[in-house]
Amino acid sequence: MNLATLLSLLFLALQVVILAICIWLGYRRGTGRSVVRLIYLSVLAVLSFFLARWLAGLFSGVALIAVARFYSEPIKQLMLRSPQTEQLVGRIITALLVPVIFALVFGVLQLLSLIRLKTLSEKLILLVKKDGDPKGAASSWIGAGIGVIQGILIAAVLLAPLSCAVVILRSVDSQALEALGLPGYETRQTDTAGVAIPKNILKPSLLPGLVHRDLSSSNGGFTFAGFFAGLITEALTSIEGYDTNLADEMTVILNATGEAMRIYNESLGSGMSTELAAINAVAVLVPYMEQSVLLPEISSQLLNAATVSWENGESFIGIEPPANANSPAGVLVGALMQSFRGATPENVEDILNTLVGSDGDRSSVMENIMSLTGEEVDVSSDEAIELLADSLIVIGENQNMAPVIEAVGQLGSDLIREYNITTIPADESGAYDEIKNALVEELNTTAELDYESRVNSLADKIVSTAESYNYSVSSAKAKLLAISLMSYFGSEENITVEGLMEYFGITEADITEYNDSNP
């Protein structure tokens, strides 16, 4: 029996007991006393609600300190690097405390009312029934009926913590709960488990075959938790400063976190590197972003914290910063950090989808970049350069990733110089003039073609121009050149043949000689 079913049955049993007691007491009290008791309970419920929210705010700080003792290492890193996340966790803890304190305060006030309000009760009974409260069959049965209402109210309040847990757990996918280690959840292994995938290879993502459940179709735990459970849960667990409640958020976050942990563990078990396993896990979060208010908030703070850790040379959630910051991958990761600094709840889904999203046949951008960081990788090979260029095209289509494309402008020139990407000499000025004209044309067609089409068009022109002058530039290198040139020069006003030649690694002496021969 899993935890959700166990709690549901417990809730049902306690609800039956409370209803039975209230019906019996209502029968004994009769109409007048039952009406007065119902008035008391209604007032106490409202008073308890407001007291609970106030007290939860007071105790949340102490609870946060207690919870911090159980943080995992990645969570500790996140809290250290992102004070905003710690504030958010404090508000979440407040929302968690409200149902518990609500039940406790209501229970205490109810007992006090039975002891201290006897005189007031007698006066109220006379207002309800002018002739006192004579005991008769009709009065007893009406009292029993009122006892049903009292029982529902008392059960709803006293069992609020239990009903909140049931509503949330019954809304979460069983595979996610198993991955989170909750008792009683066992599911079949997925097809990806046990697949031998060598470390740091370029591979299609594991994610396209996964099915993300539509949470709106969940029964929310109403089967066992009672008719009012969902409404009470939403009312009690609203989060200060956010237009959402903890019940809805926990459903999404538990589903997302559980699935991410499952993919992470399966990826590690298949022999994948920690870095790629972490990338696969992060990719799982993206489809859940639209269903949550807090998940984009937490994710943007996660990226901000990652930037701080990597800039300090520390690993973050298993991903190490590149050992060589001046390598192509190192330069790109440095530029990615700047994009991460600009991550907000509004754009974080877009950023993550660009970095870790996959179309099935093509690896994600982060997988590609991480695969280029190894010392054994030949970054001058056509395979590596095409991988880099394809990743940059994906990034270039996202305006939120502008810092990365800006960094590529200088990176392209460095690669040309270091790895001799093109061998067109200075005396072939006609070739540079043709490339200049093609670059101007692509920079002026912003509204007509998407980024990838413009890159491919300019790359084709570079290849054909080189061939017409009996020189060779591979399509992969031409693609990287096209991205770099468009980034570096930016607009037609910045482009000159001399500047283009300098970008391609032509020496200043050769450029001077070219200018002297072309007055």
Short mmCIF file of C-alpha atoms in Angstrom, two decimals:
data_model
loop_
_atom_site.label_atom_id
_atom_site.label_comp_id
_atom_site.label_asym_id
_atom_site.label_seq_id
_atom_site.Cartn_x
_atom_site.Cartn_y
_atom_site.Cartn_z
CA MET A 1 0.00 0.00 0.00
CA ASN A 2 1.49 3.33 -1.01
CA LEU A 3 1.64 6.42 1.16
CA ALA A 4 -1.18 8.31 -0.58
CA THR A 5 -3.63 5.41 -0.18
CA LEU A 6 -2.61 4.88 3.44
CA LEU A 7 -3.17 8.54 4.31
CA SER A 8 -6.45 8.59 2.38
CA LEU A 9 -7.80 5.62 4.32
CA LEU A 10 -6.65 7.19 7.59
CA PHE A 11 -8.42 10.43 6.66
CA LEU A 12 -11.60 8.55 5.80
CA ALA A 13 -11.55 6.62 9.07
CA LEU A 14 -10.98 9.73 11.19
CA GLN A 15 -13.67 11.60 9.30
CA VAL A 16 -16.20 8.83 10.00
CA VAL A 17 -15.28 8.85 13.70
CA ILE A 18 -15.63 12.65 13.95
CA LEU A 19 -18.96 12.61 12.11
CA ALA A 20 -20.31 9.84 14.34
CA ILE A 21 -19.33 11.71 17.52
CA CYS A 22 -20.82 15.00 16.28
CA ILE A 23 -24.09 13.33 15.24
CA TRP A 24 -24.36 11.68 18.67
CA LEU A 25 -23.59 14.96 20.47
CA GLY A 26 -26.05 16.84 18.26
CA TYR A 27 -28.77 14.32 19.07
CA ARG A 28 -28.12 14.76 22.79
CA ARG A 29 -27.91 18.56 22.64
CA GLY A 30 -31.01 19.16 20.62
CA THR A 31 -31.70 22.03 18.23
CA GLY A 32 -30.86 25.08 20.36
CA ARG A 33 -27.53 23.93 21.76
CA SER A 34 -26.49 22.48 18.38
CA VAL A 35 -27.18 25.77 16.60
CA VAL A 36 -25.15 27.70 19.20
CA ARG A 37 -22.31 25.19 18.92
CA LEU A 38 -22.31 25.56 15.13
CA ILE A 39 -22.07 29.35 15.50
CA TYR A 40 -19.11 28.96 17.85
CA LEU A 41 -17.35 26.55 15.50
CA SER A 42 -17.83 28.82 12.49
CA VAL A 43 -16.42 31.84 14.34
CA LEU A 44 -13.53 29.79 15.73
CA ALA A 45 -12.69 28.42 12.26
CA VAL A 46 -12.41 31.92 10.80
CA LEU A 47 -10.40 33.16 13.80
CA SER A 48 -8.12 30.11 13.63
CA PHE A 49 -7.44 30.71 9.94
CA PHE A 50 -6.10 34.23 10.49
CA LEU A 51 -4.20 33.26 13.65
CA ALA A 52 -2.62 30.33 11.79
CA ARG A 53 -1.27 32.53 9.00
CA TRP A 54 0.16 34.99 11.52
CA LEU A 55 1.74 32.30 13.71
CA ALA A 56 3.15 30.44 10.69
CA GLY A 57 4.97 33.61 9.68
CA LEU A 58 6.47 33.88 13.17
CA PHE A 59 7.66 30.26 13.27
CA SER A 60 8.87 30.00 9.66
CA GLY A 61 12.34 31.34 10.52
CA VAL A 62 12.90 28.67 13.16
CA ALA A 63 11.54 26.01 10.81
CA LEU A 64 13.88 27.19 8.04
CA ILE A 65 16.90 26.73 10.32
CA ALA A 66 15.70 23.23 11.22
CA VAL A 67 15.09 22.27 7.59
CA ALA A 68 18.54 23.56 6.56
CA ARG A 69 20.15 20.70 8.49
CA PHE A 70 18.76 18.26 5.92
CA TYR A 71 19.82 20.12 2.76
CA SER A 72 21.72 18.09 0.16
CA GLU A 73 24.98 19.55 -1.15
CA PRO A 74 23.43 21.06 -4.34
CA ILE A 75 20.69 22.69 -2.24
CA LYS A 76 23.31 24.11 0.14
CA GLN A 77 25.13 25.58 -2.86
CA LEU A 78 21.93 27.11 -4.17
CA MET A 79 21.05 28.67 -0.81
CA LEU A 80 24.57 30.03 -0.39
CA ARG A 81 24.63 31.62 -3.84
CA SER A 82 21.01 32.77 -3.99
CA PRO A 83 19.53 34.56 -0.94
CA GLN A 84 16.31 35.04 -2.95
CA THR A 85 15.84 31.28 -3.03
CA GLU A 86 16.20 31.07 0.74
CA GLN A 87 13.50 33.76 1.09
CA LEU A 88 11.25 31.77 -1.23
CA VAL A 89 11.86 28.59 0.77
CA GLY A 90 10.86 30.51 3.89
CA ARG A 91 7.54 31.44 2.29
CA ILE A 92 7.00 27.85 1.21
CA ILE A 93 7.64 26.67 4.76
CA THR A 94 5.12 29.23 5.99
CA ALA A 95 2.54 27.77 3.60
CA LEU A 96 3.38 24.28 4.87
CA LEU A 97 2.93 25.32 8.51
CA VAL A 98 -0.45 27.00 8.03
CA PRO A 99 -2.59 23.80 7.82
CA VAL A 100 -0.87 22.31 10.88
CA ILE A 101 -1.17 25.46 13.00
CA PHE A 102 -4.74 25.97 11.75
CA ALA A 103 -5.75 22.56 13.08
CA LEU A 104 -3.92 23.02 16.40
CA VAL A 105 -5.30 26.51 17.09
CA PHE A 106 -8.83 25.42 16.19
CA GLY A 107 -8.58 22.38 18.47
CA VAL A 108 -7.36 24.47 21.41
CA LEU A 109 -9.98 27.20 20.92
CA GLN A 110 -12.73 24.61 20.59
CA LEU A 111 -11.82 23.02 23.93
CA LEU A 112 -11.58 26.43 25.60
CA SER A 113 -15.01 27.38 24.27
CA LEU A 114 -16.56 24.30 25.86
CA ILE A 115 -15.09 25.27 29.23
CA ARG A 116 -15.25 29.06 29.33
CA LEU A 117 -18.37 30.01 27.34
CA LYS A 118 -21.10 28.12 29.21
CA THR A 119 -22.91 31.27 30.49
CA LEU A 120 -22.82 32.92 27.07
CA SER A 121 -24.15 29.72 25.56
CA GLU A 122 -27.22 29.77 27.81
CA LYS A 123 -28.03 33.34 26.74
CA LEU A 124 -27.59 32.48 23.06
CA ILE A 125 -29.87 29.46 23.45
CA LEU A 126 -32.65 31.75 24.70
CA LEU A 127 -32.18 33.90 21.59
CA VAL A 128 -32.42 30.84 19.37
CA LYS A 129 -35.40 29.30 21.21
CA LYS A 130 -37.54 31.65 23.34
CA ASP A 131 -38.93 28.78 25.40
CA GLY A 132 -35.53 27.41 26.32
CA ASP A 133 -34.42 24.12 24.84
CA PRO A 134 -36.90 21.40 25.76
CA LYS A 135 -35.81 17.89 24.79
CA GLY A 136 -38.08 16.16 22.31
CA ALA A 137 -37.68 13.72 19.45
CA ALA A 138 -37.89 16.46 16.82
CA SER A 139 -35.32 18.62 18.61
CA SER A 140 -32.96 15.67 19.00
CA TRP A 141 -33.12 14.65 15.35
CA ILE A 142 -32.70 18.23 14.15
CA GLY A 143 -29.71 18.47 16.49
CA ALA A 144 -28.30 15.30 14.91
CA GLY A 145 -28.68 16.87 11.47
CA ILE A 146 -26.86 19.98 12.64
CA GLY A 147 -24.23 17.62 14.10
CA VAL A 148 -23.52 16.39 10.57
CA ILE A 149 -22.66 19.95 9.53
CA GLN A 150 -20.53 20.38 12.66
CA GLY A 151 -18.74 17.12 11.92
CA ILE A 152 -17.89 18.15 8.37
CA LEU A 153 -16.56 21.50 9.62
CA ILE A 154 -14.53 19.98 12.46
CA ALA A 155 -13.12 17.21 10.25
CA ALA A 156 -12.21 19.70 7.54
CA VAL A 157 -10.26 21.83 10.02
CA LEU A 158 -8.68 19.23 12.32
CA LEU A 159 -7.70 16.99 9.42
CA ALA A 160 -6.49 19.84 7.19
CA PRO A 161 -2.80 18.75 7.31
CA LEU A 162 -3.77 15.23 6.34
CA SER A 163 -6.11 16.30 3.56
CA CYS A 164 -3.45 18.63 2.12
CA ALA A 165 -0.97 15.76 1.99
CA VAL A 166 -3.51 13.46 0.35
CA VAL A 167 -4.53 16.01 -2.28
CA ILE A 168 -0.90 16.61 -3.24
CA LEU A 169 0.26 12.98 -3.20
CA ARG A 170 -2.68 11.71 -5.23
CA SER A 171 -1.93 14.33 -7.89
CA VAL A 172 1.71 13.28 -8.36
CA ASP A 173 2.83 10.61 -10.80
CA SER A 174 3.77 7.34 -9.08
CA GLN A 175 7.10 7.11 -10.95
CA ALA A 176 8.06 10.54 -9.62
CA LEU A 177 7.18 9.51 -6.07
CA GLU A 178 9.22 6.33 -6.45
CA ALA A 179 12.23 8.34 -7.65
CA LEU A 180 11.84 10.60 -4.61
CA GLY A 181 12.03 7.54 -2.34
CA LEU A 182 8.51 7.61 -0.86
CA PRO A 183 7.46 4.24 0.59
CA GLY A 184 5.08 1.95 -1.25
CA TYR A 185 5.84 3.11 -4.79
CA GLU A 186 7.30 0.62 -7.23
CA THR A 187 7.18 1.04 -11.00
CA ARG A 188 8.66 -0.80 -13.95
CA GLN A 189 12.06 0.22 -15.24
CA THR A 190 11.92 2.30 -18.40
CA ASP A 191 13.53 1.22 -21.65
CA THR A 192 16.42 3.65 -21.12
CA ALA A 193 17.66 1.92 -17.96
CA GLY A 194 20.72 -0.24 -18.43
CA VAL A 195 21.51 1.02 -21.92
CA ALA A 196 25.28 1.20 -22.34
CA ILE A 197 26.06 4.76 -23.32
CA PRO A 198 29.77 5.69 -23.25
CA LYS A 199 30.74 8.77 -21.29
CA ASN A 200 30.75 12.15 -23.04
CA ILE A 201 29.69 10.85 -26.45
CA LEU A 202 27.54 12.89 -28.79
CA LYS A 203 24.14 11.26 -28.64
CA PRO A 204 20.44 11.89 -29.18
CA SER A 205 18.61 12.94 -26.03
CA LEU A 206 16.81 10.34 -23.92
CA LEU A 207 13.91 12.69 -23.43
CA PRO A 208 11.69 12.68 -26.56
CA GLY A 209 10.07 9.35 -25.68
CA LEU A 210 8.96 10.47 -22.23
CA VAL A 211 5.33 11.32 -21.61
CA HIS A 212 4.59 14.35 -19.41
CA ARG A 213 1.22 13.97 -17.74
CA ASP A 214 -1.49 16.60 -17.98
CA LEU A 215 -1.91 17.59 -14.35
CA SER A 216 -5.28 19.20 -14.98
CA SER A 217 -6.76 15.71 -15.44
CA SER A 218 -5.71 14.59 -11.95
CA ASN A 219 -8.51 13.84 -9.48
CA GLY A 220 -6.68 15.88 -6.84
CA GLY A 221 -7.36 13.27 -4.15
CA PHE A 222 -11.13 13.93 -3.90
CA THR A 223 -11.93 10.21 -3.88
CA PHE A 224 -10.87 9.77 -0.26
CA ALA A 225 -10.11 13.23 1.02
CA GLY A 226 -13.65 14.51 0.99
CA PHE A 227 -15.54 17.08 -1.03
CA PHE A 228 -13.91 20.15 0.54
CA ALA A 229 -10.32 18.86 0.64
CA GLY A 230 -9.17 20.52 -2.57
CA LEU A 231 -10.77 23.87 -1.71
CA ILE A 232 -9.35 23.87 1.82
CA THR A 233 -5.90 22.91 0.57
CA GLU A 234 -5.83 25.80 -1.91
CA ALA A 235 -7.10 28.30 0.68
CA LEU A 236 -4.65 27.27 3.39
CA THR A 237 -1.51 26.95 1.28
CA SER A 238 -1.49 30.23 -0.63
CA ILE A 239 2.05 31.64 -0.86
CA GLU A 240 2.72 35.24 0.10
CA GLY A 241 3.77 37.37 -2.85
CA TYR A 242 2.78 34.81 -5.50
CA ASP A 243 -0.48 34.20 -7.32
CA THR A 244 -0.48 30.49 -6.55
CA ASN A 245 -0.81 27.99 -3.73
CA LEU A 246 1.50 25.31 -2.42
CA ALA A 247 -0.81 22.45 -3.31
CA ASP A 248 -0.75 23.25 -7.03
CA GLU A 249 2.97 24.04 -6.94
CA MET A 250 3.95 20.90 -5.04
CA THR A 251 2.07 18.78 -7.54
CA VAL A 252 4.09 20.21 -10.42
CA ILE A 253 7.41 20.41 -8.56
CA LEU A 254 7.21 16.86 -7.18
CA ASN A 255 6.37 15.53 -10.64
CA ALA A 256 9.21 17.50 -12.21
CA THR A 257 11.78 16.73 -9.50
CA GLY A 258 10.90 13.06 -9.33
CA GLU A 259 11.14 12.61 -13.08
CA ALA A 260 14.41 14.57 -13.19
CA MET A 261 15.91 12.36 -10.46
CA ARG A 262 14.77 9.24 -12.28
CA ILE A 263 16.39 10.34 -15.54
CA TYR A 264 19.56 11.42 -13.70
CA ASN A 265 19.94 8.06 -11.94
CA GLU A 266 19.17 6.08 -15.10
CA SER A 267 21.67 8.15 -17.06
CA LEU A 268 24.40 7.55 -14.47
CA GLY A 269 23.51 3.87 -14.35
CA SER A 270 23.96 3.58 -18.11
CA GLY A 271 27.55 4.85 -17.84
CA MET A 272 26.93 8.46 -18.80
CA SER A 273 29.09 11.20 -17.30
CA THR A 274 27.82 13.24 -14.36
CA GLU A 275 27.70 16.37 -16.53
CA LEU A 276 25.53 14.84 -19.24
CA ALA A 277 23.31 13.13 -16.68
CA ALA A 278 22.74 16.51 -15.02
CA ILE A 279 21.92 18.08 -18.41
CA ASN A 280 19.37 15.34 -19.12
CA ALA A 281 17.82 15.90 -15.70
CA VAL A 282 17.53 19.66 -16.22
CA ALA A 283 15.90 19.04 -19.61
CA VAL A 284 13.04 17.27 -17.84
CA LEU A 285 12.08 20.47 -16.04
CA VAL A 286 11.33 22.49 -19.18
CA PRO A 287 7.87 21.03 -20.05
CA TYR A 288 6.70 21.74 -16.50
CA MET A 289 7.55 25.45 -16.55
CA GLU A 290 4.23 26.58 -17.99
CA GLN A 291 2.32 24.70 -15.28
CA SER A 292 4.02 26.41 -12.35
CA VAL A 293 4.65 29.86 -10.89
CA LEU A 294 7.46 28.83 -8.55
CA LEU A 295 9.39 26.51 -10.88
CA PRO A 296 10.47 29.33 -13.25
CA GLU A 297 11.32 31.43 -10.19
CA ILE A 298 13.49 28.68 -8.69
CA SER A 299 15.04 27.80 -12.06
CA SER A 300 16.09 31.38 -12.79
CA GLN A 301 17.66 31.61 -9.33
CA LEU A 302 19.37 28.27 -10.01
CA LEU A 303 21.00 29.68 -13.15
CA ASN A 304 22.06 32.83 -11.31
CA ALA A 305 23.63 30.68 -8.57
CA ALA A 306 25.34 28.46 -11.17
CA THR A 307 26.99 31.54 -12.66
CA VAL A 308 28.46 32.56 -9.30
CA SER A 309 29.77 29.04 -8.61
CA TRP A 310 31.34 28.57 -12.04
CA GLU A 311 32.96 32.00 -11.96
CA ASN A 312 34.56 30.93 -8.67
CA GLY A 313 35.83 27.73 -10.29
CA GLU A 314 33.38 25.50 -8.40
CA SER A 315 31.15 22.73 -9.73
CA PHE A 316 27.40 23.21 -9.57
CA ILE A 317 24.84 20.36 -9.52
CA GLY A 318 27.55 18.07 -10.83
CA ILE A 319 28.68 20.26 -13.73
CA GLU A 320 32.30 21.43 -13.61
CA PRO A 321 33.43 24.69 -15.24
CA PRO A 322 35.77 24.17 -18.23
CA ALA A 323 39.37 23.64 -17.15
CA ASN A 324 40.60 25.95 -19.93
CA ALA A 325 38.64 29.19 -19.95
CA ASN A 326 40.34 30.25 -23.19
CA SER A 327 39.29 27.16 -25.15
CA PRO A 328 36.31 27.52 -27.53
CA ALA A 329 34.06 25.69 -25.08
CA GLY A 330 35.47 27.76 -22.21
CA VAL A 331 34.72 31.01 -24.02
CA LEU A 332 31.18 29.81 -24.76
CA VAL A 333 30.55 28.76 -21.16
CA GLY A 334 31.80 32.16 -20.04
CA ALA A 335 29.31 33.79 -22.41
CA LEU A 336 26.57 31.46 -21.20
CA MET A 337 27.21 32.71 -17.68
CA GLN A 338 26.31 36.19 -18.82
CA SER A 339 23.04 34.85 -20.23
CA PHE A 340 22.41 33.04 -16.95
CA ARG A 341 22.91 36.32 -15.09
CA GLY A 342 20.02 37.71 -17.11
CA ALA A 343 17.73 34.77 -16.38
CA THR A 344 14.35 35.78 -14.97
CA PRO A 345 11.14 33.83 -14.27
CA GLU A 346 9.81 35.26 -17.54
CA ASN A 347 12.63 34.08 -19.83
CA VAL A 348 14.17 31.09 -18.02
CA GLU A 349 12.01 28.54 -19.83
CA ASP A 350 13.15 29.96 -23.15
CA ILE A 351 16.81 29.88 -22.07
CA LEU A 352 16.65 26.32 -20.75
CA ASN A 353 14.76 25.07 -23.78
CA THR A 354 17.48 26.54 -26.00
CA LEU A 355 20.28 24.95 -23.98
CA VAL A 356 18.94 21.51 -23.10
CA GLY A 357 16.10 20.96 -25.57
CA SER A 358 16.54 18.30 -28.24
CA ASP A 359 14.65 17.43 -31.40
CA GLY A 360 15.51 13.73 -31.20
CA ASP A 361 18.12 13.56 -33.99
CA ARG A 362 20.21 16.43 -32.68
CA SER A 363 21.89 16.56 -29.29
CA SER A 364 21.18 19.51 -27.03
CA VAL A 365 23.37 22.61 -27.05
CA MET A 366 24.75 21.90 -23.57
CA GLU A 367 25.56 18.29 -24.49
CA ASN A 368 27.47 19.54 -27.51
CA ILE A 369 29.38 22.18 -25.56
CA MET A 370 30.28 19.77 -22.76
CA SER A 371 31.48 17.21 -25.31
CA LEU A 372 33.93 19.80 -26.66
CA THR A 373 35.56 20.45 -23.28
CA GLY A 374 37.64 17.27 -23.08
CA GLU A 375 41.39 17.47 -23.57
CA GLU A 376 41.28 14.71 -26.19
CA VAL A 377 38.85 16.64 -28.41
CA ASP A 378 40.30 18.10 -31.63
CA VAL A 379 38.40 21.39 -31.80
CA SER A 380 39.80 22.11 -35.26
CA SER A 381 38.16 19.04 -36.80
CA ASP A 382 35.17 19.51 -39.08
CA GLU A 383 33.05 17.36 -36.76
CA ALA A 384 33.80 19.53 -33.72
CA ILE A 385 33.40 22.80 -35.63
CA GLU A 386 30.09 21.73 -37.15
CA LEU A 387 28.88 20.69 -33.71
CA LEU A 388 29.86 24.11 -32.38
CA ALA A 389 28.25 25.90 -35.32
CA ASP A 390 24.97 23.97 -35.03
CA SER A 391 24.81 24.81 -31.33
CA LEU A 392 25.45 28.48 -32.04
CA ILE A 393 22.64 28.55 -34.60
CA VAL A 394 20.20 27.31 -31.95
CA ILE A 395 21.50 29.92 -29.51
CA GLY A 396 21.43 32.68 -32.13
CA GLU A 397 17.70 32.24 -32.65
CA ASN A 398 17.08 33.23 -29.02
CA GLN A 399 17.41 36.94 -28.21
CA ASN A 400 17.88 36.09 -24.53
CA MET A 401 21.19 34.44 -25.45
CA ALA A 402 22.66 37.52 -27.14
CA PRO A 403 25.82 37.57 -24.92
CA VAL A 404 26.82 34.18 -26.34
CA ILE A 405 26.58 35.27 -29.97
CA GLU A 406 28.47 38.48 -29.15
CA ALA A 407 31.33 36.39 -27.73
CA VAL A 408 31.38 34.25 -30.87
CA GLY A 409 32.45 37.23 -32.98
CA GLN A 410 35.92 37.29 -31.44
CA LEU A 411 35.98 33.53 -30.95
CA GLY A 412 35.65 32.99 -34.71
CA SER A 413 38.64 35.21 -35.46
CA ASP A 414 40.73 33.40 -32.82
CA LEU A 415 39.85 30.02 -34.31
CA ILE A 416 40.77 31.22 -37.81
CA ARG A 417 44.17 32.36 -36.61
CA GLU A 418 44.91 29.37 -34.38
CA TYR A 419 43.64 26.57 -36.60
CA ASN A 420 44.08 28.09 -40.08
CA ILE A 421 40.40 27.65 -40.92
CA THR A 422 40.77 29.51 -44.23
CA THR A 423 43.82 29.88 -46.45
CA ILE A 424 42.63 32.60 -48.81
CA PRO A 425 45.69 34.90 -49.12
CA ALA A 426 45.73 38.70 -49.11
CA ASP A 427 46.33 39.03 -52.85
CA GLU A 428 42.95 37.43 -53.55
CA SER A 429 41.22 40.69 -52.74
CA GLY A 430 38.36 39.82 -55.06
CA ALA A 431 37.42 36.91 -52.82
CA TYR A 432 37.26 39.15 -49.75
CA ASP A 433 35.24 41.70 -51.68
CA GLU A 434 32.70 39.02 -52.65
CA ILE A 435 32.49 37.75 -49.08
CA LYS A 436 32.00 41.35 -47.90
CA ASN A 437 29.11 41.84 -50.32
CA ALA A 438 27.52 38.56 -49.26
CA LEU A 439 27.86 39.53 -45.59
CA VAL A 440 26.25 42.91 -46.23
CA GLU A 441 23.38 41.19 -48.02
CA GLU A 442 22.71 38.79 -45.14
CA LEU A 443 22.90 41.53 -42.51
CA ASN A 444 20.29 43.48 -44.45
CA THR A 445 17.81 40.59 -44.73
CA THR A 446 16.90 40.38 -41.05
CA ALA A 447 13.16 40.55 -41.63
CA GLU A 448 13.12 38.17 -44.60
CA LEU A 449 14.96 35.08 -43.33
CA ASP A 450 15.37 33.37 -39.98
CA TYR A 451 18.80 33.22 -38.35
CA GLU A 452 19.65 29.70 -39.52
CA SER A 453 18.76 30.48 -43.13
CA ARG A 454 20.91 33.60 -43.10
CA VAL A 455 23.86 31.67 -41.65
CA ASN A 456 23.54 28.88 -44.21
CA SER A 457 23.18 31.34 -47.07
CA LEU A 458 26.36 33.20 -46.10
CA ALA A 459 28.20 29.92 -45.47
CA ASP A 460 27.30 28.68 -48.96
CA LYS A 461 28.59 31.94 -50.43
CA ILE A 462 31.90 31.60 -48.53
CA VAL A 463 32.37 28.03 -49.82
CA SER A 464 31.53 28.91 -53.43
CA THR A 465 33.71 32.04 -53.36
CA ALA A 466 36.71 30.10 -52.04
CA GLU A 467 36.22 27.41 -54.69
CA SER A 468 36.01 29.97 -57.48
CA TYR A 469 39.49 31.15 -56.47
CA ASN A 470 40.75 27.55 -56.19
CA TYR A 471 40.82 27.49 -52.40
CA SER A 472 38.95 25.19 -50.05
CA VAL A 473 36.80 25.97 -47.01
CA SER A 474 34.69 23.13 -45.60
CA SER A 475 30.96 23.67 -45.10
CA ALA A 476 31.36 23.24 -41.32
CA LYS A 477 34.06 25.90 -41.10
CA ALA A 478 32.14 28.17 -43.46
CA LYS A 479 29.11 27.90 -41.19
CA LEU A 480 31.16 28.94 -38.15
CA LEU A 481 32.70 31.77 -40.18
CA ALA A 482 29.24 32.99 -41.18
CA ILE A 483 28.06 33.07 -37.55
CA SER A 484 31.25 34.79 -36.42
CA LEU A 485 31.23 37.41 -39.18
CA MET A 486 27.58 38.33 -38.64
CA SER A 487 28.21 38.68 -34.92
CA TYR A 488 31.51 40.55 -35.16
CA PHE A 489 30.54 43.18 -37.74
CA GLY A 490 26.86 43.49 -36.85
CA SER A 491 25.84 46.02 -39.50
CA GLU A 492 26.83 47.20 -42.97
CA GLU A 493 28.46 50.38 -41.64
CA ASN A 494 31.13 48.38 -39.80
CA ILE A 495 32.25 46.27 -42.77
CA THR A 496 35.31 47.04 -44.90
CA VAL A 497 37.44 44.75 -47.04
CA GLU A 498 40.46 45.60 -44.87
CA GLY A 499 38.55 44.79 -41.68
CA LEU A 500 37.40 41.52 -43.18
CA MET A 501 40.95 40.59 -44.17
CA GLU A 502 42.20 41.41 -40.69
CA TYR A 503 39.45 39.24 -39.20
CA PHE A 504 40.58 36.36 -41.42
CA GLY A 505 44.08 36.60 -40.00
CA ILE A 506 45.78 38.55 -42.79
CA THR A 507 48.77 40.39 -41.33
CA GLU A 508 48.88 44.16 -41.13
CA ALA A 509 51.82 44.20 -43.55
CA ASP A 510 49.85 42.25 -46.15
CA ILE A 511 46.86 44.56 -45.73
CA THR A 512 49.13 47.60 -46.21
CA GLU A 513 50.56 46.00 -49.34
CA TYR A 514 47.02 45.36 -50.58
CA ASN A 515 46.03 49.00 -49.98
CA ASP A 516 49.14 50.27 -51.78
CA SER A 517 48.34 48.12 -54.80
CA ASN A 518 44.66 49.15 -54.74
CA PRO A 519 44.72 52.94 -54.27
#
